[in-house]
Coordinates of C-alpha atoms and ligand atoms in Angstrom, one line a residue:
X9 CA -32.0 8.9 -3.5
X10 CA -32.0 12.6 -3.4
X11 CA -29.4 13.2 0.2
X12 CA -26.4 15.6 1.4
X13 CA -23.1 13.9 2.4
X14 CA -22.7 14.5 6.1
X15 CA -18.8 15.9 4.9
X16 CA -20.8 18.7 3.3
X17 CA -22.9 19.7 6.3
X18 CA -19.7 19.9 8.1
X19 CA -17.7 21.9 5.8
X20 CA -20.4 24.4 4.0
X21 CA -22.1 27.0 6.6
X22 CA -24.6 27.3 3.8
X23 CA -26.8 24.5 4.5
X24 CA -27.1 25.8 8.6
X25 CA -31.1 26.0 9.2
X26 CA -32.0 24.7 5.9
X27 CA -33.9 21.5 5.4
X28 CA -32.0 18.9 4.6
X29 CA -31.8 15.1 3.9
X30 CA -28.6 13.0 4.8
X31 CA -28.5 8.8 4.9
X32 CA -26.5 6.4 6.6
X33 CA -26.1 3.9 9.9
X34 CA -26.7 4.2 13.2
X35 CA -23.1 4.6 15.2
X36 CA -24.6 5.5 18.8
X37 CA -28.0 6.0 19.8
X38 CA -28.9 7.7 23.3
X39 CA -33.0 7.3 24.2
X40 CA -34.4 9.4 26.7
X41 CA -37.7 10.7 28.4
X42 CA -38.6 13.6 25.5
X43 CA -35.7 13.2 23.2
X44 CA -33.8 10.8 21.4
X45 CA -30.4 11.0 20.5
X46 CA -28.3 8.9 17.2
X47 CA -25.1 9.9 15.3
X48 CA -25.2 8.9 11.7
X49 CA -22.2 8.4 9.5
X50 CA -22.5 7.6 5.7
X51 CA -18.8 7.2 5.4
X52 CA -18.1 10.6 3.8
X53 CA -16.5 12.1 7.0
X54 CA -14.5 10.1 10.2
X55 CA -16.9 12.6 12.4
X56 CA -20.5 11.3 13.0
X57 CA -23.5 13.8 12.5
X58 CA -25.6 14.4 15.5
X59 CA -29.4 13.3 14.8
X60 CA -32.1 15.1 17.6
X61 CA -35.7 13.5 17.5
X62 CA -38.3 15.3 19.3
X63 CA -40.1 12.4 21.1
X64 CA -43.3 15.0 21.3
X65 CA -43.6 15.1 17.4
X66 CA -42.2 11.4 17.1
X67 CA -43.1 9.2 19.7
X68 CA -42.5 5.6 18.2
X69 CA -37.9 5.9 17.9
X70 CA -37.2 2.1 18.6
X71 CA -36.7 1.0 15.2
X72 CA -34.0 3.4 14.6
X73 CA -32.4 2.5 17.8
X74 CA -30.0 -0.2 17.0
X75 CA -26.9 -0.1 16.1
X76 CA -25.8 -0.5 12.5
X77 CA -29.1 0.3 11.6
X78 CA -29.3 2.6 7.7
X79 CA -31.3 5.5 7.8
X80 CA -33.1 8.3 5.7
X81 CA -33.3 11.6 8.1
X82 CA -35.0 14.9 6.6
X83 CA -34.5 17.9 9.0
X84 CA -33.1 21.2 10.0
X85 CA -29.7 21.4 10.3
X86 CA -28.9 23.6 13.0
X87 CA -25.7 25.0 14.8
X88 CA -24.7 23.1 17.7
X89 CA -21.8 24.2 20.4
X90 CA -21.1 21.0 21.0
X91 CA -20.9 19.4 17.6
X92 CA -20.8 22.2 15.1
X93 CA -24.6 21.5 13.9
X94 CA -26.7 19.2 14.3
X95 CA -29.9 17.6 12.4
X96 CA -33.6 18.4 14.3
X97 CA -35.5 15.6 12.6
X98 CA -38.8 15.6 11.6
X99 CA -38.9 12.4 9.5
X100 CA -37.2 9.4 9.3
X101 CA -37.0 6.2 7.6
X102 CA -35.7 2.9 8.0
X103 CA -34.0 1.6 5.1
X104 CA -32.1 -1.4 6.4
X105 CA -32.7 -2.8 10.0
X106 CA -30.3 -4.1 11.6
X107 CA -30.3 -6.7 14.9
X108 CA -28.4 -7.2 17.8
X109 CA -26.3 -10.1 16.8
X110 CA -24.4 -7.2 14.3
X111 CA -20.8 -7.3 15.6
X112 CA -19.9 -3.9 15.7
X113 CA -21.3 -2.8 18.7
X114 CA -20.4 0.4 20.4
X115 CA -16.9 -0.8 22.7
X116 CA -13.8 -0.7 20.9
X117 CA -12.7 -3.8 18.8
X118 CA -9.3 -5.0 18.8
X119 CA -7.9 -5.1 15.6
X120 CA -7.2 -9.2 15.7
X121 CA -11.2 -9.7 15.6
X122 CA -11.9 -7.1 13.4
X123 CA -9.6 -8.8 11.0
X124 CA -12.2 -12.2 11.1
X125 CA -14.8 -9.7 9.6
X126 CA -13.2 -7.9 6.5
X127 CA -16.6 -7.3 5.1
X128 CA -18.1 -4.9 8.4
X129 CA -14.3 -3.7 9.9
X130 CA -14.7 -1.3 7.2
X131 CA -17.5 0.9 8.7
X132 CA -15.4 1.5 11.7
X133 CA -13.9 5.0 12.3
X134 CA -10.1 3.2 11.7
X135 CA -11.1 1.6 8.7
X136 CA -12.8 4.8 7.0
X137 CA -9.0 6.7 8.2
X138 CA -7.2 4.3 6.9
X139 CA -9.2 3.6 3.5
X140 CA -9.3 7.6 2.9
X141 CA -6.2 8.1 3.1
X142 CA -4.8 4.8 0.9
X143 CA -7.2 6.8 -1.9
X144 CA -5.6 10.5 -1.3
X145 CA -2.7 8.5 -1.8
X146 CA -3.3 6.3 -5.2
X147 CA -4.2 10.1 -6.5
X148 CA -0.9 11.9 -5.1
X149 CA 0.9 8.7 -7.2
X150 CA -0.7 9.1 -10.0
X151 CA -0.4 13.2 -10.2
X152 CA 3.1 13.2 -9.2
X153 CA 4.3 10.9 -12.3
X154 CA 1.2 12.9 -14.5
X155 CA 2.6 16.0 -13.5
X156 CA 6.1 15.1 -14.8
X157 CA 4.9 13.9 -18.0
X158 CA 5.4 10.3 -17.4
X159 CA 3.2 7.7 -19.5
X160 CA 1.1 5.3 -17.0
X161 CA 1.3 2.0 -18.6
X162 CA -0.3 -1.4 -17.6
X163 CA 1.6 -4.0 -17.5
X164 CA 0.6 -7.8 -18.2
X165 CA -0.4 -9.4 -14.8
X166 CA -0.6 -13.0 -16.4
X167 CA 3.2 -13.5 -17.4
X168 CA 5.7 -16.3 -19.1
X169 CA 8.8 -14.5 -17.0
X170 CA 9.8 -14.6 -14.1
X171 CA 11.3 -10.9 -13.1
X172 CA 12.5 -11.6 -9.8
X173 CA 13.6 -15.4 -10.2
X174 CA 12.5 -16.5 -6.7
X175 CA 10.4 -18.9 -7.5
X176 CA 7.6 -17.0 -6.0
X177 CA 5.3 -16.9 -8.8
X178 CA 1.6 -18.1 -8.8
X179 CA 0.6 -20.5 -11.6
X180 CA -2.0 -19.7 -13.7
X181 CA -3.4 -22.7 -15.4
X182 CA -6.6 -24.2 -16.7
X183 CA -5.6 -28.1 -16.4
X184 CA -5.1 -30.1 -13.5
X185 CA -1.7 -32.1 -14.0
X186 CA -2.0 -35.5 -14.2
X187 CA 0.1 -38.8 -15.1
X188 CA -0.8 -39.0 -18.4
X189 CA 1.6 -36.4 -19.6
X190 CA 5.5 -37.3 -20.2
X191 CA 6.6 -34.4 -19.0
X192 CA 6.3 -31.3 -17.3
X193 CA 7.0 -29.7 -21.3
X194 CA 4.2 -31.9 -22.8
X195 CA 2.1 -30.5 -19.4
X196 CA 2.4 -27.2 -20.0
X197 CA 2.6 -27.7 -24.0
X198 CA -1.2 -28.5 -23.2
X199 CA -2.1 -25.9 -21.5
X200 CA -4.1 -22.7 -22.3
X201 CA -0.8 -20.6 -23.6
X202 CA 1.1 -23.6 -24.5
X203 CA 3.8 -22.5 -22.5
X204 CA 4.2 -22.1 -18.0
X205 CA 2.7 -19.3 -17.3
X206 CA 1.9 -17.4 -13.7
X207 CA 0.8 -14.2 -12.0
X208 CA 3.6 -11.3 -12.8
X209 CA 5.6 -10.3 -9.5
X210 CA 6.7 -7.1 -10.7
X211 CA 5.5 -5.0 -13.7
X212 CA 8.8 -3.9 -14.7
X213 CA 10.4 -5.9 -17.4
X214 CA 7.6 -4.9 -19.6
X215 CA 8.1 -1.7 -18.0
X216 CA 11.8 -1.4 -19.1
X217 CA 10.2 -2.2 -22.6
X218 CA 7.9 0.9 -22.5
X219 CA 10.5 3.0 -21.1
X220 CA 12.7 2.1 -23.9
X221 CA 9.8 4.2 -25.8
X222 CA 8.4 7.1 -23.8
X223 CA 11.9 7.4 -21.9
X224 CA 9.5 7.5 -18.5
X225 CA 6.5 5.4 -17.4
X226 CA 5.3 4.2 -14.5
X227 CA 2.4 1.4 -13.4
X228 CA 0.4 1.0 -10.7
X229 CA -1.2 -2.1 -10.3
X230 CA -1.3 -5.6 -8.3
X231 CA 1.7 -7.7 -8.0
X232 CA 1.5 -11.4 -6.5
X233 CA 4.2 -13.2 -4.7
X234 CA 3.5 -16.8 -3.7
X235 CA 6.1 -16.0 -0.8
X236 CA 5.4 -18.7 2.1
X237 CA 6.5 -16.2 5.0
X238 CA 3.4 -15.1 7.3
X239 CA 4.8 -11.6 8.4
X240 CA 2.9 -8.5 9.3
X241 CA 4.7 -7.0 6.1
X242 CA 3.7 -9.5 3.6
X243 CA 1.2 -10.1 1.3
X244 CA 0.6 -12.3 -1.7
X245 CA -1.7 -9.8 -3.4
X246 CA -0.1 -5.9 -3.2
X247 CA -0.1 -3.0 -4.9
X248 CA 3.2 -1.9 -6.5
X249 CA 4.3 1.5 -8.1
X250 CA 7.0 1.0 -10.7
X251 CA 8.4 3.6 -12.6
X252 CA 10.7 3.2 -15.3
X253 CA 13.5 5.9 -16.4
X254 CA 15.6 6.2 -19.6
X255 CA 19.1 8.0 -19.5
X256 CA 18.7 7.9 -15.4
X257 CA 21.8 6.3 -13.4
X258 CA 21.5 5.1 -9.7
X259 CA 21.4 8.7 -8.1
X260 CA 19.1 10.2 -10.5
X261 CA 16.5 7.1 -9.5
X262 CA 17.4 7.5 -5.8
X263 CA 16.8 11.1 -6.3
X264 CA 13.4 10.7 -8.6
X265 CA 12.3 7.9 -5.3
X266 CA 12.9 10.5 -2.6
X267 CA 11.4 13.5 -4.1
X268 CA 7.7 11.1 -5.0
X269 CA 8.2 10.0 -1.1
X270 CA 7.6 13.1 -0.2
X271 CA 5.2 14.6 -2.2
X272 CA 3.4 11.6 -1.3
X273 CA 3.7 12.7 2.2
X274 CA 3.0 16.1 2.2
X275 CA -0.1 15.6 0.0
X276 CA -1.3 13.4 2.7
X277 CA -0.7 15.6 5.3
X278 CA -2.5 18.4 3.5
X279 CA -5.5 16.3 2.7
X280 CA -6.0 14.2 5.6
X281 CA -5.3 16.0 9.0
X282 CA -8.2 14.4 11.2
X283 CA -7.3 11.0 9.9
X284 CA -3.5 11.6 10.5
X285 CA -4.7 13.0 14.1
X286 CA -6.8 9.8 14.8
X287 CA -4.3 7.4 13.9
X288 CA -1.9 9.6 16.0
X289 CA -4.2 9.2 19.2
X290 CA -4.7 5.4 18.6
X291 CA -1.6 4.3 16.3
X292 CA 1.4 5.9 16.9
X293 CA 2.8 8.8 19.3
X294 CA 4.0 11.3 17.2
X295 CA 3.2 10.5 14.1
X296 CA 2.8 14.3 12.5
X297 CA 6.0 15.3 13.3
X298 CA 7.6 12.1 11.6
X299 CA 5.5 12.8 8.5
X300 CA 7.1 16.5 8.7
X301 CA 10.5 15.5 9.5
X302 CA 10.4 12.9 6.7
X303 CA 8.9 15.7 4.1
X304 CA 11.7 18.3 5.8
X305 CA 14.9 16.3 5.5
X306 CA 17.1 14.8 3.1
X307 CA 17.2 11.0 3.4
X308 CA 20.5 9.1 4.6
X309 CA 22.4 7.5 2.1
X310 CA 24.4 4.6 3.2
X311 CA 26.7 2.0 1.2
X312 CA 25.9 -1.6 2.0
X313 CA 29.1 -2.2 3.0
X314 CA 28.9 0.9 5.7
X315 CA 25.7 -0.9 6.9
X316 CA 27.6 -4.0 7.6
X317 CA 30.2 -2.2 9.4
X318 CA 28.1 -0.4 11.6
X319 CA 25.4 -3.7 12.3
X320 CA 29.1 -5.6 13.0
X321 CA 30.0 -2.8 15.7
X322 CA 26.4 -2.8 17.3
X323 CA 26.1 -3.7 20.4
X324 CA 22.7 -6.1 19.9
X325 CA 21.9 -9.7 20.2
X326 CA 21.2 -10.3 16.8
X327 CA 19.3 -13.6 15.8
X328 CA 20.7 -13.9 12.3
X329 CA 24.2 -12.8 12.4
X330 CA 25.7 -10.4 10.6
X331 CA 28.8 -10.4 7.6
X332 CA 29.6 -8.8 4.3
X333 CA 28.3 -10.8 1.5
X334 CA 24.7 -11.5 4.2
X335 CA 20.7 -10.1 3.5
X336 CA 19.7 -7.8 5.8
X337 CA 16.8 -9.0 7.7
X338 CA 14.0 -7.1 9.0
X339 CA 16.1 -6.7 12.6
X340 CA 19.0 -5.1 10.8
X341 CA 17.2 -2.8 9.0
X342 CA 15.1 -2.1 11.7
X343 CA 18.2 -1.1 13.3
X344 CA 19.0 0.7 10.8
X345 CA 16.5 3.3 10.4
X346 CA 15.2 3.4 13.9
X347 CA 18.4 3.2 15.8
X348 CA 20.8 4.9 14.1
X349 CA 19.5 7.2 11.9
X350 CA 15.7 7.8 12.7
X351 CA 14.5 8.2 9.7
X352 CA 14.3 7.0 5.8
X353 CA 17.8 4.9 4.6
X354 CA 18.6 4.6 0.7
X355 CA 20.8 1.6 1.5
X356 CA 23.0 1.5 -2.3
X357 CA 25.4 -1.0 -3.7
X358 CA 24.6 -4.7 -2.3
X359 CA 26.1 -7.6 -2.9
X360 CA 25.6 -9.0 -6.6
X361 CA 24.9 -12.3 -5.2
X362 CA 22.4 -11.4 -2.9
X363 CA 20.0 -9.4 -6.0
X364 CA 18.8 -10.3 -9.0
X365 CA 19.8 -10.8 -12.5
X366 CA 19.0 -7.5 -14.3
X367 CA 21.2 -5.0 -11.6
X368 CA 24.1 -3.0 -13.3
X369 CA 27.3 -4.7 -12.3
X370 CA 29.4 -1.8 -11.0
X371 CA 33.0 -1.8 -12.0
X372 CA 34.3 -3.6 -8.1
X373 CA 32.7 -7.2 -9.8
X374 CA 31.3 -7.7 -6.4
X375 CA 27.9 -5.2 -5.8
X376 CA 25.4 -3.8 -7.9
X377 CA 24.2 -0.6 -8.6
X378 CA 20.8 -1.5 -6.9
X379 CA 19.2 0.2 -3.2
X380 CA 16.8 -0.3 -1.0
X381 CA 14.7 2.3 0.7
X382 CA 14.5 1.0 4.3
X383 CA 12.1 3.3 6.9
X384 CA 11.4 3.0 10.5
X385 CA 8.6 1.0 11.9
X386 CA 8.5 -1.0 8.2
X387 CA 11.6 -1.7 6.5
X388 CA 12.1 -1.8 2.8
X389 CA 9.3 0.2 1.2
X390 CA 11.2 0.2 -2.2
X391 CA 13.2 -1.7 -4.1
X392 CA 14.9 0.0 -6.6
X393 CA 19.0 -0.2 -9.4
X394 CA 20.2 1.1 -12.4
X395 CA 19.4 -1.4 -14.6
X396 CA 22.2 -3.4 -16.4
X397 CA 22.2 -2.2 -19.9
X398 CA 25.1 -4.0 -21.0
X399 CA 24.1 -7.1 -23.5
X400 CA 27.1 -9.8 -22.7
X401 CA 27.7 -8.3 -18.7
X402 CA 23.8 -9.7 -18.5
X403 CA 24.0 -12.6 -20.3
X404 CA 26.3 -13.6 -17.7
X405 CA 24.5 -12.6 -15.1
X406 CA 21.9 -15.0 -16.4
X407 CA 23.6 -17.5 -17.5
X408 CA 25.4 -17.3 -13.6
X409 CA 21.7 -18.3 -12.1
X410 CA 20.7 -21.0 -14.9
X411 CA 17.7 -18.8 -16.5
X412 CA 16.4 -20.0 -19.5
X413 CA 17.2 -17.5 -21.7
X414 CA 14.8 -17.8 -24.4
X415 CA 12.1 -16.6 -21.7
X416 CA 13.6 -13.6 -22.0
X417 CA 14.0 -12.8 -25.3
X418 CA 12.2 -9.6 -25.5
X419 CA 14.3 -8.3 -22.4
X420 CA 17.2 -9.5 -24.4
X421 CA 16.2 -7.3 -27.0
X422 CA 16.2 -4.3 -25.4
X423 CA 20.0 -4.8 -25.2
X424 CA 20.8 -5.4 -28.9
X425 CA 19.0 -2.5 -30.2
X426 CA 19.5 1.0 -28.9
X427 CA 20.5 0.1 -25.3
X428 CA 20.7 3.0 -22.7
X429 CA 21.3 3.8 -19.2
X430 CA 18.3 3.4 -17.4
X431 CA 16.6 3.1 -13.9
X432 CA 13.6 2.1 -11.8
X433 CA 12.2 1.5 -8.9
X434 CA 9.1 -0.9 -7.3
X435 CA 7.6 0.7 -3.9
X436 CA 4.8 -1.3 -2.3
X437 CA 2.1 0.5 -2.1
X438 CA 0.8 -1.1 1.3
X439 CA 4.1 -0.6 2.8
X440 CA 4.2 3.3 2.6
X441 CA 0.4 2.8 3.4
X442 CA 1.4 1.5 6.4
X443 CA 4.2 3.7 7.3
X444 CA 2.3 6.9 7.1
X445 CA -0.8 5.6 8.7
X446 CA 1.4 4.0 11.3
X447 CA -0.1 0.8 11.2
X448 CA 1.6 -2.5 11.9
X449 CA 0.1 -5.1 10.3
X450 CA -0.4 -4.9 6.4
X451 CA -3.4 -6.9 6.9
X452 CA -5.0 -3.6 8.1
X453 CA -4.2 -1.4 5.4
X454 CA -5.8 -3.8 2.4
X455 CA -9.5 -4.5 2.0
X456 CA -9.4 -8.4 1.9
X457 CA -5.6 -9.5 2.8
X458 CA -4.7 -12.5 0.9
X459 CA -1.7 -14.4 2.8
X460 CA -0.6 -17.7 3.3
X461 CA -3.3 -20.1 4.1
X462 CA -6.1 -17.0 4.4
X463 CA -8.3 -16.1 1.7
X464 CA -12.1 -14.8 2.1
Ligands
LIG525 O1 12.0 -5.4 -3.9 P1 11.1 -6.0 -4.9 O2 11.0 -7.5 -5.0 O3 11.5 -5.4 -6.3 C1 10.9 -5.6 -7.5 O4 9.9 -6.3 -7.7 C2 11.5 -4.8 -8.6 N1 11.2 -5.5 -9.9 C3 10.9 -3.4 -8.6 C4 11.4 -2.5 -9.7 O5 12.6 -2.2 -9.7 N2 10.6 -2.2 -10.6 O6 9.6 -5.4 -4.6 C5 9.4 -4.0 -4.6 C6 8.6 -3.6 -3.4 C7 9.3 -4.0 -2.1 O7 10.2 -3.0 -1.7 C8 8.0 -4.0 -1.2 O8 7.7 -2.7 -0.8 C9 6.9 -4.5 -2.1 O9 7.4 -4.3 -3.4 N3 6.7 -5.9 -1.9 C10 5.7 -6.4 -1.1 N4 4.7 -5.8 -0.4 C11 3.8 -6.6 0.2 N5 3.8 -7.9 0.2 C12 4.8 -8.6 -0.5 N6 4.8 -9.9 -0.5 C13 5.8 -7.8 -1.2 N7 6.9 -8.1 -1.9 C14 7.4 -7.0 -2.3
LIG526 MG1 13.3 -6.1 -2.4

């Protein structure tokens, strides 16, 4: 169907008193005694387009009354004082009506209800912001690493290892389990691969591989984490960046992770002021300048062990208490980043105990070369170490948490032949999503959340 985007009419003075033909549903409509007024959107830009119909030259306007309604308009756009211009119709068509019982009327919708209908919260004004500027940012990603000569790789989703060891991976299977097998070997001997097999949590030991090749790669793709905790932060289906780089040591990644942070950032800001102003107005007070401030400014660097000190010294209730050797939970690094320092934390060297399996041991036998990168409002966005390139230091390592080693062979490899110094990083896509839109619930930054218990 031959139509304008209403983002073009806005932005190209060319098309003022032309004819022309724009489509899409009814936001408000306004009837009165000679003239009728609706604003259109078709998605293209957060502000509506103002429709006038002449009720001399089009009597019958009912029909196109309703809310949600989709509509062809042909007409003049004209300049208009109030909304820049304006379309003066002279034909319109109904494609799709639309009745009363539509949910989306015109007051505003909390964002608890809008959550029960996943498949219409996206034509509202917060949804459109928040969608637009998750794509800006998928393109900043991908032109960052691009631009730095990185090779984008895909990574295996279905996977026989488990990169994170928690236990948190999905099964993928094609038999039900049932008594007639010995074992759980002679059940999974049966099945489709012959072997366990689940939904990857991270791309990144296959990453490691690649990187081990074209010395830096990144992915971008889903990750799933069968987690059991129902948290506005967590997911079990999210989008995770992991880049992979050879010859790079702990500050060279932490380096590599600030410096795409805010490029991100500043792209954002460059592409997508209204939406940034809109979810300023309804989201979060001063939003702009923490996207500036953030793009601005160095990020604090802080040893876990410094972290720990300063939680120990706080003066604050907290619920899970606080000692070296302990996770921080979201109320520490909340405290963190919004107390003390106001702004992004690269929190470095944490207990080995505490991480997993494939962190470089650094030289005190106690912490890892790993770091988190905590921010206010979220908390760990990234998750990120120098990678333990050392065959028998991560043997041990392994053989410490009981892995089965033959899972892991390929890793293992990468150790015996040509092993290097190398670093990465996985940053939740959703997370930063949610950061810089300053949304608090990472239900509202996905287009169908899948958590625990909730799938649609
Ligand atoms: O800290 P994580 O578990 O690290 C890894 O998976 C590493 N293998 C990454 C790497 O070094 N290549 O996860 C990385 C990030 C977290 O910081 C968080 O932002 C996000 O992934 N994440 C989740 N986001 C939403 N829902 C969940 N359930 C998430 N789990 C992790
Ligand atoms: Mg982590």
């Amino acid at each position: 169907m031959k139509h304008i985007d209403i983002k073009k009419l806005y932005t190209d003075p060319a098309y003022v008193g032309q004819m022309v033909t724009v489509c899409g549903w009814v936001r408000t409509s306004r009837d009165s005694k000679n003239v009728a007024f609706l604003e259109l959107n078709d998605g293209t830009s957060l502000k509506h387009l103002q429709i006038v119909l002449d009720k001399e030259r089009m009597p019958e306007v009912s029909a196109f009354m309703p809310i949600g309604t989709s509509l062809k308009v042909e007409g003049t756009l004209v300049a208009s004082e109030r909304n820049g211009v304006e379309v003066n119709a002279t034909a319109v068509t109904v494609l799709g009506a639309c009745p009363g019982e539509y949910p989306l009327q015109k007051k505003r919708h909390t964002l608890e209800f809008l959550r029960t209908i996943p498949h219409l919260r996206v034509r509202t004004n917060t949804f459109n912001a928040i969608f637009r500027v998750r794509s800006v940012m998928a393109d900043a990603i991908h032109r960052y690493f691009q631009q730095r000569d990185y090779v984008y790789v895909n990574t295996p989703l279905i996977t026989a290892s488990d990169c994170e060891g928690a236990g948190e991976m999905f099964k993928v299977t094609t038999i039900g389990y049932s008594e007639d097998y010995k074992s759980a070997e002679d059940y999974y001997a049966n099945d489709f691969f012959g072997k366990r097999a689940g939904l990857s949590v991270s791309g990144q030991l296959e990453g490691e591989m690649a990187a081990m090749a074209f010395g830096k790669i990144y992915t971008f793709g889903p990750s799933f984490r069968a987690e059991n905790s129902n948290t506005p932060r967590h997911v079990a289906e999210f989008w995770h960046v992991e880049p992979e780089v050879a010859f790079a040591e702990l500050p060279d990644i932490i380096e590599i992770a600030q410096e795409m942070i805010k490029y991100i950032i500043a792209d954002v800001m460059e592409k997508c002021p209204e939406e940034l102003a809109f979810f300023e107005k309804f989201f979060e007070a001063g939003l702009r300048d923490k996207l500036r401030s953030v793009v601005d400014n160095d990020f604090e660097v802080l040893d876990y062990t410094d972290a720990i000190a300063i939680l120990e010294k706080a003066d604050v209730d907290f619920k899970y208490p606080v000692s070296w050797g302990c996770d921080l939970q979201t109320e520490h690094e909340r405290y963190i980043t919004e107390q003390v320092f106001k702004k992004p934390v690269f929190v470095t060297n944490y207990p080995k105990d505490i991480k997993s399996f494939y962190m470089k041991q650094n030289p005190d036998g106690k912490t890892v070369a790993a770091t988190d990168l905590l921010v206010p409002g979220v908390g760990e966005i990234i998750g990120c170490s120098e990678r333990e390139a050392d065959l028998d230091k991560l043997l041990s390592a392994m053989q410490e948490r009981g892995m089965n080693l033959e899972d892991y062979g390929d890793y293992i490899d990468l150790r015996r032949f040509g092993s290097v110094p190398h670093s990465g990083f996985g940053l939740g896509f959703e997370r930063i999503i949610m950061y810089v839109t300053g949304t608090a619930n990472i239900r509202d930054v996905q287009l169908f959340p899948r958590t625990v218990g909730s799938i649609r």
